[in-house]
Coordinates of C-alpha atoms in Angstrom, one line a residue:
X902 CA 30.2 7.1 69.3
X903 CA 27.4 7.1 67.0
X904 CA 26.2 4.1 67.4
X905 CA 26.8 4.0 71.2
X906 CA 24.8 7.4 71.3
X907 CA 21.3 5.8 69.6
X908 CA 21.9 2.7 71.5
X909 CA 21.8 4.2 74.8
X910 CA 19.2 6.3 74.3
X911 CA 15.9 5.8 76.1
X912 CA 12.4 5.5 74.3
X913 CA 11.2 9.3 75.9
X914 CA 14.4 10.6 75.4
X915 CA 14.5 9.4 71.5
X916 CA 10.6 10.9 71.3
X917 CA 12.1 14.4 72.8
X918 CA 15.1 14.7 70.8
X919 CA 13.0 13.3 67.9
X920 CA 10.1 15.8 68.3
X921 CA 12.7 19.2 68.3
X922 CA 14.4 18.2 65.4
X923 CA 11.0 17.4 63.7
X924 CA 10.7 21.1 64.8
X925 CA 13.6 22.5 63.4
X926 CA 13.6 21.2 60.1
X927 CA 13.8 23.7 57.4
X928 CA 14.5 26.2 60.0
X929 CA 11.0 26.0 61.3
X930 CA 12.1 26.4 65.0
X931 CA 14.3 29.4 64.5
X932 CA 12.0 31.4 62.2
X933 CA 9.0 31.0 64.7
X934 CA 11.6 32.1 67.7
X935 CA 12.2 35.0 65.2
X936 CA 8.9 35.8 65.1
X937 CA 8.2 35.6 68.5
X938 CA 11.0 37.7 69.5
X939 CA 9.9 40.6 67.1
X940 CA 6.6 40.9 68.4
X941 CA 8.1 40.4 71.8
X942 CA 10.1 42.6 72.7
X943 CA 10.2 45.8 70.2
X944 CA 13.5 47.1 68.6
X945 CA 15.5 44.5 70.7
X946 CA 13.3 41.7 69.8
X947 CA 13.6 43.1 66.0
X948 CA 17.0 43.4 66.0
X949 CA 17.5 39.9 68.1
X950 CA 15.7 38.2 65.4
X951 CA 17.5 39.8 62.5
X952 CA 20.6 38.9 63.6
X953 CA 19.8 35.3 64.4
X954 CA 17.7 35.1 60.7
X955 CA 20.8 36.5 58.7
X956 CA 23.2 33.7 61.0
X957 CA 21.1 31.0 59.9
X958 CA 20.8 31.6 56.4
X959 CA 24.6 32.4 56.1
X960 CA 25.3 28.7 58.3
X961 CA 23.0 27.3 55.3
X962 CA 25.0 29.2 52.2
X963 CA 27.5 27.8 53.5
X964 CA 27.2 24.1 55.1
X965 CA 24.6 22.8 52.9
X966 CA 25.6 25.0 49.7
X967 CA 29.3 24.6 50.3
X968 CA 30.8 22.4 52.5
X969 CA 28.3 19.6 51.3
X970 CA 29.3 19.5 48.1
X971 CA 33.0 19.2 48.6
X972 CA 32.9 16.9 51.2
X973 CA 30.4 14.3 49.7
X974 CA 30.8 12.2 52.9
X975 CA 28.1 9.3 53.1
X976 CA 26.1 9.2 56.2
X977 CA 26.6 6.8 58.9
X978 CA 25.6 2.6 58.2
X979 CA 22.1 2.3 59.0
X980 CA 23.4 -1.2 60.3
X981 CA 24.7 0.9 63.4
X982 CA 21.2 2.1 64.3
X983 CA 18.3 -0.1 66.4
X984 CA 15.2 2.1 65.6
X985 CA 13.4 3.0 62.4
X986 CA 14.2 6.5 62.3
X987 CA 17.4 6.3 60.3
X988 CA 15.5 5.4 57.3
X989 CA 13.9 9.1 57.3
X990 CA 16.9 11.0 57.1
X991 CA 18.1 12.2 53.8
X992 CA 20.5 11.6 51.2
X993 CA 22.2 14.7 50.4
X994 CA 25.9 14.7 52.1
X995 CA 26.5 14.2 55.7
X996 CA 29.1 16.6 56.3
X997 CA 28.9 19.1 57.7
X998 CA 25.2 19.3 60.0
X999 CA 23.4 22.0 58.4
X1000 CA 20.6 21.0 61.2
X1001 CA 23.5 22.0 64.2
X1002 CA 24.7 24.8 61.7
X1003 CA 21.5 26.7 61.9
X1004 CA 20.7 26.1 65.6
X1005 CA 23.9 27.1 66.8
X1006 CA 23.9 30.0 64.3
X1007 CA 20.8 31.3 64.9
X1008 CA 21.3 30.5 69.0
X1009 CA 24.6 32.7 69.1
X1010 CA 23.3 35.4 67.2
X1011 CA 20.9 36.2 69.2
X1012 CA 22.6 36.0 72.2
X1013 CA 24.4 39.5 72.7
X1014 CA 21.2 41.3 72.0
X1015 CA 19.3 39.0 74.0
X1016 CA 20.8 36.8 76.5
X1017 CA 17.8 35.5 78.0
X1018 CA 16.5 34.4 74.4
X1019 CA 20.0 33.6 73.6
X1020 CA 20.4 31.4 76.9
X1021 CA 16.5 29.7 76.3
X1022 CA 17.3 29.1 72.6
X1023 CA 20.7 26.9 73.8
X1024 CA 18.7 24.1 75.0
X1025 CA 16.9 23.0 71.7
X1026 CA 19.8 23.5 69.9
X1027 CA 21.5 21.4 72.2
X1028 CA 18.8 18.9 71.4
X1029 CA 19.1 18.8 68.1
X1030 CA 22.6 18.3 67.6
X1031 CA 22.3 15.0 69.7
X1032 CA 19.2 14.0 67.9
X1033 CA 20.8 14.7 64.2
X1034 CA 23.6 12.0 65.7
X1035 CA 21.2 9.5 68.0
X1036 CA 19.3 9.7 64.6
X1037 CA 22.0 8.4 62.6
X1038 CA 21.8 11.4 59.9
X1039 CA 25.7 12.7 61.4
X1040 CA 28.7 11.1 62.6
X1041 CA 29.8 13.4 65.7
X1042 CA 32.5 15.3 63.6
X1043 CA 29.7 16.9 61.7
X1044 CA 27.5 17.5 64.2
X1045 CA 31.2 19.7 65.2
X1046 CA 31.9 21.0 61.9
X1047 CA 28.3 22.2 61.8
X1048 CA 28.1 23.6 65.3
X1049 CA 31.9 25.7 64.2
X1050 CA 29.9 26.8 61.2
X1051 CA 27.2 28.1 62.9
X1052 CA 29.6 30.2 65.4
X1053 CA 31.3 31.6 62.5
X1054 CA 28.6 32.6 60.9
X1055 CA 26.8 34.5 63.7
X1056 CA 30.2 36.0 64.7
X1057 CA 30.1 37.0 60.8
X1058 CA 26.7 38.4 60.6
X1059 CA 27.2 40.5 63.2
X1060 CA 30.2 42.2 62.2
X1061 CA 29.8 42.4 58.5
X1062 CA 28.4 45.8 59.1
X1063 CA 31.0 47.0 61.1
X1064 CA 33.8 45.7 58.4
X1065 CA 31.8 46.9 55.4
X1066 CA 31.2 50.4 57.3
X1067 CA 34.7 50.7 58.4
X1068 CA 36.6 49.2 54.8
X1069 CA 34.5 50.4 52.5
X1070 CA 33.3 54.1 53.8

């Protein structure tokens, strides 16, 4: 499916998909939503970005701190790929997508707070899950792995408080 994906991709779409995850490296996108959302929108927008901040940087812990390391799986031939791009990516572990981790994470986070942000966050994280597999950095199973990552870790993140609270008090 990989290789089917980053064949049948057009020129503009490859340059759009290309350009958000150039975007969201490092967590670049979601930060600057963050930000945005802060100065936005007052306590909502605080809490919003909070939420989505903690998400991301649990979905990090634990795809590219954890699950990385155990996994060890190479990424995808670079024989399966017709543009350049595929020798950019990088050479840590391909499973699971920390890229999809974070953008999902961060995306469903935010959501219940906010779902207009939540809802207008869904379609570059969309975008970069497709791009980290048109790229050939991720076989589809870890753009899946990643995106399950990223839902447990917002679903976390937002009741950690309530568990601590409730456990622990």
């Amino acid at each position: 499916m990989a290789k089917q994906l980053a064949a049948r991709a057009s020129p503009g779409l490859h340059r759009a998909l290309s350009a958000v995850e150039e975007t969201a490296e490092g967590t670049k996108l979601w930060c600057g939503a963050a930000a945005v959302m802060a100065l936005m929108d007052g306590w909502r927008g605080r809490r919003a970005a909070v939420a989505g901040l903690a998400a991301v940087t649990v979905a990090q812990l634990v795809s590219n701190g954890v699950c990385k390391q155990l996994a060890d799986r190479p990424r995808p031939p670079k024989d399966w790929f017709p543009h350049d791009e595929v020798e950019d990516r990088p050479d840590s572990p391909s499973f699971p997508s920390g890229h999809t981790a974070a953008a999902v994470a961060f995306t469903t986070a935010i959501a219940p707070t906010w779902p207009l942000a939540g809802a207008l966050c869904t379609v570059p994280a969309a975008m970069v899950a497709i791009e980290r597999v048109q790229s050939g950095a991720h076989y589809p199973s870890d753009v899946a792995a990643g995106a399950a990552i990223g839902l447990a870790s917002a679903w976390f993140t937002r009741r950690a408080p309530h568990l601590i609270l409730r456990h622990w008090l």
